[in-house]
């Protein structure tokens, strides 16, 4: 498919008004997307676990307006007007307008809330942009109904234009994005459900997110991605992501936890190594991030409990483990790791099944 396949045919009728709502989850990458080309095309393929508890709920009320010169919308975040989010939403609307040509014909009221702190290193842009993309696409679906499979592809395609990783937040439970030779259905334009067998051990996988630092990040992901241009190690890193995706196939199929933990932790540290070797260089990990990693490694060595970590573009630590060791892992987290979280805060999440429509009126 190409971008042009997402341009709809001319609308024959536009409803006067309506309201739609979606809940979309966050996701945590196992093989990381870091570096992009123009139009939100990833420099390398990535794969993620879709999450469950960390999510954004968005509802969009739309009312037909007289002139269609510009976009018109109000934005409410957790019930209150949020002016500083508006430029990002406007840029998003501009990018997706060719694919949703009704956007200037309506006034929208966008009401959104998160189940987790904004800019905490949890991909709030992923759940936020996917929830909004789904709402706007639901409006188009009322104007011109589309097949469910196409709906998911287009929702992912639109979400990607808001934030790259958001395209992996439409479906569950494992989603791959970016062209990769070994995955025939893969695309630069949207995320696809991972097409290969996955061992049941990964079916109920846990992700306990340790909130080491809840404030605004020092360097945004967009700036970080850009620093991969002219990065001395970029090409090798992009090759490595392809090779790690190939390696994951038997690991996920056989349920090889040892190899899984090694690959996932290496991906997390490579991501941060790219940040540290950018020019200008930067560090998003904090002393408590490293304390957690060291304690986790020691615990794993001593107890053989298969618990590992990954990192997003931030200081927080995602602790990953299978359902079978849930009690031991939670006990360890509470006894040893929570002390390193800001105000003792952490979120118990697990692998999820994707976005859900809340209503449509
Ligand atoms: C480290 O998707 O937030 O979480 O496309 O600029 O919005 P933009 O970037 P974003 O980058 C996420 C990077 C990451 C790794 C990943 O999720 O794959």
Short mmCIF file of C-alpha atoms and ligand atoms in Angstrom, two decimals:
data_model
loop_
_atom_site.label_atom_id
_atom_site.label_comp_id
_atom_site.label_asym_id
_atom_site.label_seq_id
_atom_site.Cartn_x
_atom_site.Cartn_y
_atom_site.Cartn_z
CA UNK A 1 0.00 0.00 0.00
CA UNK A 2 1.05 3.60 -0.53
CA UNK A 3 0.02 6.87 1.11
CA UNK A 4 -2.45 7.45 -1.74
CA UNK A 5 -4.47 4.40 -0.71
CA UNK A 6 -5.48 6.31 2.42
CA UNK A 7 -7.01 9.23 0.51
CA UNK A 8 -10.78 8.67 0.53
CA UNK A 9 -13.03 9.11 -2.46
CA UNK A 10 -15.20 12.26 -2.49
CA UNK A 11 -17.77 12.35 0.31
CA UNK A 12 -21.40 12.37 -0.75
CA UNK A 13 -22.90 13.53 2.53
CA UNK A 14 -21.66 14.99 5.81
CA UNK A 15 -23.62 14.46 9.05
CA UNK A 16 -24.53 17.66 10.99
CA UNK A 17 -23.03 16.55 14.29
CA UNK A 18 -22.03 13.58 16.39
CA UNK A 19 -19.74 12.27 19.08
CA UNK A 20 -17.24 9.41 19.21
CA UNK A 21 -14.97 8.05 21.94
CA UNK A 22 -11.98 5.72 22.10
CA UNK A 23 -9.59 4.37 24.69
CA UNK A 24 -6.11 3.67 23.32
CA UNK A 25 -3.22 2.07 25.21
CA UNK A 26 0.42 2.96 25.44
CA UNK A 27 3.04 0.47 24.24
CA UNK A 28 6.55 -0.52 25.19
CA UNK A 29 9.07 -1.25 22.45
CA UNK A 30 11.23 -4.38 22.63
CA UNK A 31 13.21 -3.39 19.53
CA UNK A 32 13.33 0.40 19.60
CA UNK A 33 12.46 3.00 16.99
CA UNK A 34 15.12 5.70 17.21
CA UNK A 35 15.82 7.81 14.17
CA UNK A 36 13.45 8.82 11.39
CA UNK A 37 13.27 10.11 7.84
CA UNK A 38 10.85 12.79 6.60
CA UNK A 39 7.10 12.18 6.99
CA UNK A 40 7.50 10.05 10.10
CA UNK A 41 9.13 7.17 8.23
CA UNK A 42 11.22 5.16 10.70
CA UNK A 43 14.95 4.70 10.13
CA UNK A 44 14.62 1.12 11.40
CA UNK A 45 11.84 -1.35 12.16
CA UNK A 46 10.57 -1.79 15.72
CA UNK A 47 8.29 -4.07 17.69
CA UNK A 48 6.34 -3.49 20.90
CA UNK A 49 4.11 -5.02 23.51
CA UNK A 50 0.80 -3.18 23.58
CA UNK A 51 -0.01 -2.20 27.17
CA UNK A 52 -3.30 -2.31 29.01
CA UNK A 53 -3.56 -0.04 32.06
CA UNK A 54 -1.61 2.92 30.66
CA UNK A 55 -4.07 4.45 28.28
CA UNK A 56 -5.66 7.64 26.98
CA UNK A 57 -9.40 8.15 26.76
CA UNK A 58 -10.52 10.65 24.17
CA UNK A 59 -13.90 11.82 23.00
CA UNK A 60 -14.49 14.05 20.04
CA UNK A 61 -17.72 16.02 19.53
CA UNK A 62 -18.11 17.36 16.00
CA UNK A 63 -20.48 20.03 14.68
CA UNK A 64 -20.66 21.17 11.06
CA UNK A 65 -19.54 24.78 10.55
CA UNK A 66 -20.19 27.36 7.85
CA UNK A 67 -16.76 28.24 6.50
CA UNK A 68 -14.08 25.65 5.91
CA UNK A 69 -11.07 27.96 5.79
CA UNK A 70 -9.22 26.64 8.80
CA UNK A 71 -9.24 24.02 11.55
CA UNK A 72 -11.45 24.81 14.50
CA UNK A 73 -11.19 22.91 17.78
CA UNK A 74 -11.28 23.21 21.55
CA UNK A 75 -9.06 21.00 23.61
CA UNK A 76 -9.80 19.86 27.14
CA UNK A 77 -7.24 17.82 29.03
CA UNK A 78 -8.56 16.20 32.20
CA UNK A 79 -11.61 18.48 32.02
CA UNK A 80 -9.69 21.77 31.65
CA UNK A 81 -8.76 23.78 28.53
CA UNK A 82 -5.16 23.04 27.60
CA UNK A 83 -3.79 25.72 25.29
CA UNK A 84 -0.20 24.42 25.28
CA UNK A 85 -1.27 21.11 23.66
CA UNK A 86 -3.02 22.91 20.81
CA UNK A 87 -0.05 23.60 18.49
CA UNK A 88 0.86 19.88 18.48
CA UNK A 89 -2.74 18.95 17.65
CA UNK A 90 -2.88 21.61 14.92
CA UNK A 91 0.29 20.23 13.32
CA UNK A 92 -1.25 16.77 13.52
CA UNK A 93 -4.46 17.95 11.82
CA UNK A 94 -2.43 19.62 9.07
CA UNK A 95 -0.50 16.41 8.44
CA UNK A 96 -3.57 14.18 8.30
CA UNK A 97 -5.90 16.52 6.40
CA UNK A 98 -5.09 15.05 2.96
CA UNK A 99 -6.34 11.70 4.29
CA UNK A 100 -9.35 13.09 6.22
CA UNK A 101 -10.55 15.96 3.98
CA UNK A 102 -13.59 16.67 6.18
CA UNK A 103 -11.48 18.13 8.99
CA UNK A 104 -12.01 21.81 8.13
CA UNK A 105 -15.76 21.33 7.73
CA UNK A 106 -16.36 20.77 11.45
CA UNK A 107 -15.73 22.36 14.79
CA UNK A 108 -14.34 19.72 17.16
CA UNK A 109 -14.34 19.54 20.92
CA UNK A 110 -11.57 17.15 21.92
CA UNK A 111 -11.73 15.92 25.52
CA UNK A 112 -8.90 13.73 26.64
CA UNK A 113 -7.44 12.23 29.80
CA UNK A 114 -4.61 9.86 30.65
CA UNK A 115 -4.40 7.09 33.22
CA UNK A 116 -0.77 8.06 33.89
CA UNK A 117 1.29 11.25 34.33
CA UNK A 118 1.89 13.30 31.21
CA UNK A 119 5.55 13.39 30.01
CA UNK A 120 6.64 10.77 32.51
CA UNK A 121 8.63 8.82 29.96
CA UNK A 122 5.59 6.64 29.43
CA UNK A 123 4.65 7.11 25.82
CA UNK A 124 1.72 9.47 26.40
CA UNK A 125 2.08 10.69 22.84
CA UNK A 126 1.57 7.11 21.65
CA UNK A 127 -1.73 6.56 23.43
CA UNK A 128 -2.82 10.18 22.95
CA UNK A 129 -2.22 10.32 19.23
CA UNK A 130 -3.67 6.88 18.60
CA UNK A 131 -6.84 7.71 20.58
CA UNK A 132 -7.29 10.95 18.63
CA UNK A 133 -6.56 9.27 15.28
CA UNK A 134 -9.17 6.60 16.09
CA UNK A 135 -11.79 9.20 17.03
CA UNK A 136 -11.24 11.21 13.84
CA UNK A 137 -11.26 8.09 11.71
CA UNK A 138 -14.52 7.02 13.38
CA UNK A 139 -15.98 10.30 12.14
CA UNK A 140 -14.92 9.39 8.62
CA UNK A 141 -16.31 5.90 9.12
CA UNK A 142 -19.72 7.52 9.75
CA UNK A 143 -19.39 9.51 6.53
CA UNK A 144 -18.03 6.64 4.47
CA UNK A 145 -17.99 3.20 6.14
CA UNK A 146 -14.81 1.14 5.68
CA UNK A 147 -13.80 -2.48 6.28
CA UNK A 148 -12.44 -3.18 9.83
CA UNK A 149 -9.02 -4.27 8.56
CA UNK A 150 -8.63 -1.10 6.50
CA UNK A 151 -9.90 0.95 9.46
CA UNK A 152 -7.10 -0.41 11.68
CA UNK A 153 -4.46 0.18 9.02
CA UNK A 154 -5.61 3.73 8.39
CA UNK A 155 -5.90 4.47 12.13
CA UNK A 156 -2.30 3.30 12.56
CA UNK A 157 -1.22 5.28 9.49
CA UNK A 158 -2.83 8.48 10.86
CA UNK A 159 -1.52 7.92 14.40
CA UNK A 160 2.00 7.55 12.98
CA UNK A 161 1.77 11.05 11.52
CA UNK A 162 1.13 12.32 15.06
CA UNK A 163 3.84 10.28 16.76
CA UNK A 164 5.76 7.37 15.28
CA UNK A 165 5.31 4.95 18.15
CA UNK A 166 1.56 5.74 18.24
CA UNK A 167 1.07 3.56 15.16
CA UNK A 168 1.85 0.57 17.40
CA UNK A 169 -0.99 1.43 19.81
CA UNK A 170 -4.04 0.47 17.73
CA UNK A 171 -3.94 -3.31 17.96
CA UNK A 172 -2.50 -5.85 20.38
CA UNK A 173 -0.72 -7.73 21.63
CA UNK A 174 2.56 -7.50 19.73
CA UNK A 175 2.86 -4.94 16.96
CA UNK A 176 5.62 -4.47 14.42
CA UNK A 177 6.25 -1.27 12.45
CA UNK A 178 8.72 -0.47 9.67
CA UNK A 179 9.69 -2.43 6.58
CA UNK A 180 11.59 -5.59 7.41
CA UNK A 181 12.51 -8.31 4.93
CA UNK A 182 11.58 -11.15 7.24
CA UNK A 183 8.03 -9.85 7.76
CA UNK A 184 6.10 -9.78 4.52
CA UNK A 185 3.16 -7.71 5.80
CA UNK A 186 5.45 -5.08 7.36
CA UNK A 187 5.20 -1.46 6.27
CA UNK A 188 6.86 1.90 6.86
CA UNK A 189 3.40 3.46 6.90
CA UNK A 190 1.60 1.60 9.70
CA UNK A 191 1.99 -1.03 12.39
CA UNK A 192 0.91 -4.64 11.83
CA UNK A 193 0.05 -7.40 14.27
CA UNK A 194 3.11 -9.60 14.68
CA UNK A 195 2.38 -12.38 12.20
CA UNK A 196 4.39 -15.27 13.71
CA UNK A 197 3.72 -17.78 16.47
CA UNK A 198 4.23 -16.44 19.96
CA UNK A 199 4.76 -18.84 22.86
CA UNK A 200 2.00 -18.66 25.51
CA UNK A 201 4.60 -17.56 28.09
CA UNK A 202 4.43 -14.10 26.50
CA UNK A 203 0.64 -13.98 26.48
CA UNK A 204 0.16 -12.51 29.93
CA UNK A 205 3.46 -10.72 30.29
CA UNK A 206 3.74 -8.05 32.97
CA UNK A 207 5.26 -4.59 32.75
CA UNK A 208 5.64 -2.81 36.08
CA UNK A 209 6.63 0.76 35.31
CA UNK A 210 8.83 2.35 37.94
CA UNK A 211 8.35 6.10 37.84
CA UNK A 212 11.84 7.30 38.65
CA UNK A 213 11.22 10.80 37.37
CA UNK A 214 7.79 12.19 36.59
CA UNK A 215 8.79 15.67 35.41
CA UNK A 216 9.28 16.92 31.88
CA UNK A 217 12.12 15.25 29.98
CA UNK A 218 15.29 17.27 29.31
CA UNK A 219 15.34 16.36 25.61
CA UNK A 220 12.20 15.43 23.65
CA UNK A 221 12.02 12.28 21.51
CA UNK A 222 11.70 14.41 18.36
CA UNK A 223 15.00 16.13 19.09
CA UNK A 224 16.58 12.77 19.95
CA UNK A 225 15.40 11.17 16.70
CA UNK A 226 16.88 14.06 14.74
CA UNK A 227 20.27 13.57 16.32
CA UNK A 228 20.46 10.18 14.59
CA UNK A 229 21.16 12.10 11.37
CA UNK A 230 24.95 12.32 11.10
CA UNK A 231 25.30 10.07 14.14
CA UNK A 232 28.58 8.11 13.94
CA UNK A 233 26.94 4.79 14.89
CA UNK A 234 23.56 5.24 13.18
CA UNK A 235 23.98 2.83 10.26
CA UNK A 236 25.22 -0.01 12.47
CA UNK A 237 22.38 0.62 14.89
CA UNK A 238 19.76 0.46 12.14
CA UNK A 239 21.27 -2.83 10.90
CA UNK A 240 21.23 -4.16 14.44
CA UNK A 241 17.50 -3.44 14.80
CA UNK A 242 16.83 -5.54 11.68
CA UNK A 243 18.99 -8.35 12.98
CA UNK A 244 17.33 -8.21 16.43
CA UNK A 245 13.91 -8.54 14.80
CA UNK A 246 15.12 -11.69 13.06
CA UNK A 247 16.53 -13.02 16.31
CA UNK A 248 13.24 -12.38 18.10
CA UNK A 249 11.31 -14.73 15.83
CA UNK A 250 12.59 -18.01 17.34
CA UNK A 251 12.88 -16.42 20.79
CA UNK A 252 9.20 -15.48 20.82
CA UNK A 253 8.17 -18.73 19.16
CA UNK A 254 10.08 -21.00 21.57
CA UNK A 255 9.54 -18.88 24.67
CA UNK A 256 13.29 -18.58 25.21
CA UNK A 257 13.26 -16.19 28.17
CA UNK A 258 17.05 -16.07 28.61
CA UNK A 259 17.54 -14.87 25.05
CA UNK A 260 14.50 -12.58 25.30
CA UNK A 261 15.87 -10.80 28.36
CA UNK A 262 19.29 -10.40 26.80
CA UNK A 263 17.92 -8.93 23.59
CA UNK A 264 15.45 -6.59 25.29
CA UNK A 265 17.98 -5.21 27.78
CA UNK A 266 20.57 -4.76 25.05
CA UNK A 267 18.01 -2.80 22.98
CA UNK A 268 17.24 -0.53 25.95
CA UNK A 269 20.88 0.20 26.65
CA UNK A 270 21.66 0.68 22.96
CA UNK A 271 18.88 3.29 22.75
CA UNK A 272 20.46 5.21 25.61
CA UNK A 273 23.93 4.67 24.20
CA UNK A 274 22.74 6.40 21.01
CA UNK A 275 21.65 9.36 23.12
CA UNK A 276 24.98 9.49 24.92
CA UNK A 277 26.91 9.37 21.64
CA UNK A 278 24.80 11.98 19.81
CA UNK A 279 26.17 15.45 19.21
CA UNK A 280 25.06 17.21 21.33
CA UNK A 281 25.08 14.25 23.73
CA UNK A 282 22.58 13.80 26.52
CA UNK A 283 21.66 11.39 29.30
CA UNK A 284 18.07 10.63 30.25
CA UNK A 285 18.81 7.92 32.81
CA UNK A 286 19.13 9.05 36.42
CA UNK A 287 21.10 7.61 39.33
CA UNK A 288 17.99 5.70 40.47
CA UNK A 289 17.59 4.21 36.99
CA UNK A 290 21.03 2.62 37.35
CA UNK A 291 20.39 1.55 40.95
CA UNK A 292 17.28 -0.28 39.79
CA UNK A 293 19.09 -1.97 36.92
CA UNK A 294 21.89 -3.15 39.19
CA UNK A 295 19.52 -4.44 41.85
CA UNK A 296 17.47 -6.24 39.21
CA UNK A 297 20.57 -7.93 37.77
CA UNK A 298 21.69 -9.01 41.24
CA UNK A 299 18.22 -10.39 42.08
CA UNK A 300 18.04 -12.27 38.79
CA UNK A 301 21.48 -13.79 39.29
CA UNK A 302 20.74 -14.91 42.84
CA UNK A 303 17.17 -16.17 42.38
CA UNK A 304 17.06 -17.13 38.66
CA UNK A 305 13.67 -15.38 38.47
CA UNK A 306 13.32 -14.32 34.77
CA UNK A 307 12.78 -10.63 35.28
CA UNK A 308 14.33 -8.01 33.01
CA UNK A 309 14.06 -4.32 32.23
CA UNK A 310 13.61 -2.03 29.30
CA UNK A 311 13.71 1.76 29.02
CA UNK A 312 11.84 4.35 27.03
CA UNK A 313 13.24 7.75 26.19
CA UNK A 314 13.30 8.72 29.85
CA UNK A 315 14.52 7.76 33.31
CA UNK A 316 11.69 5.36 34.15
CA UNK A 317 12.26 1.63 34.17
CA UNK A 318 9.86 -0.92 32.71
CA UNK A 319 10.26 -4.20 34.57
CA UNK A 320 9.12 -7.13 32.44
CA UNK A 321 8.27 -10.64 33.69
CA UNK A 322 5.99 -13.56 32.91
CA UNK A 323 2.78 -14.34 34.81
CA UNK A 324 4.38 -17.43 36.43
CA UNK A 325 6.73 -15.30 38.60
CA UNK A 326 4.27 -12.50 39.32
CA UNK A 327 4.29 -12.83 43.14
CA UNK A 328 8.07 -13.06 43.44
CA UNK A 329 8.58 -10.14 41.07
CA UNK A 330 6.10 -7.85 42.80
CA UNK A 331 7.56 -8.70 46.20
CA UNK A 332 11.05 -7.85 44.96
CA UNK A 333 9.85 -4.63 43.37
CA UNK A 334 8.12 -3.54 46.56
CA UNK A 335 10.99 -4.52 48.84
CA UNK A 336 13.87 -3.19 46.78
CA UNK A 337 12.91 -1.03 43.82
CA UNK A 338 10.02 1.18 44.89
CA UNK A 339 12.41 3.16 47.11
CA UNK A 340 13.97 4.48 43.88
CA UNK A 341 10.67 5.77 42.47
CA UNK A 342 9.57 9.38 42.77
CA UNK A 343 7.17 9.44 45.74
CA UNK A 344 7.20 5.63 45.63
CA UNK A 345 5.04 5.66 42.50
CA UNK A 346 4.84 2.76 40.06
CA UNK A 347 2.22 1.38 37.69
CA UNK A 348 1.35 -2.31 37.35
CA UNK A 349 0.65 -2.91 33.71
CA UNK A 350 0.59 -5.92 31.42
CA UNK A 351 0.39 -6.80 27.77
CA UNK A 352 -2.96 -5.72 26.29
CA UNK A 353 -5.20 -6.32 23.34
CA UNK A 354 -5.34 -2.87 21.75
CA UNK A 355 -7.63 0.15 21.51
CA UNK A 356 -11.35 -0.04 22.30
CA UNK A 357 -14.17 2.08 21.00
CA UNK A 358 -16.12 3.57 23.92
CA UNK A 359 -19.15 4.90 22.07
CA UNK A 360 -20.43 6.45 18.89
CA UNK A 361 -23.44 8.79 18.64
C1 LIG B 1 12.30 5.58 22.65
O1 LIG B 1 7.22 7.90 18.88
O2 LIG B 1 7.77 9.43 20.80
O3 LIG B 1 9.96 5.28 22.80
O4 LIG B 1 7.71 9.99 16.26
O5 LIG B 1 8.89 11.94 17.28
O6 LIG B 1 6.67 11.22 18.18
P1 LIG B 1 7.97 10.78 17.51
O7 LIG B 1 8.74 9.87 18.54
P2 LIG B 1 8.20 8.78 19.53
O8 LIG B 1 9.55 7.96 19.80
C2 LIG B 1 9.53 6.87 20.65
C3 LIG B 1 10.86 6.35 20.83
C4 LIG B 1 11.03 5.28 21.89
C5 LIG B 1 11.20 3.93 21.25
C6 LIG B 1 9.96 3.27 20.70
O9 LIG B 1 8.86 3.46 21.25
O10 LIG B 1 10.12 2.50 19.74
#
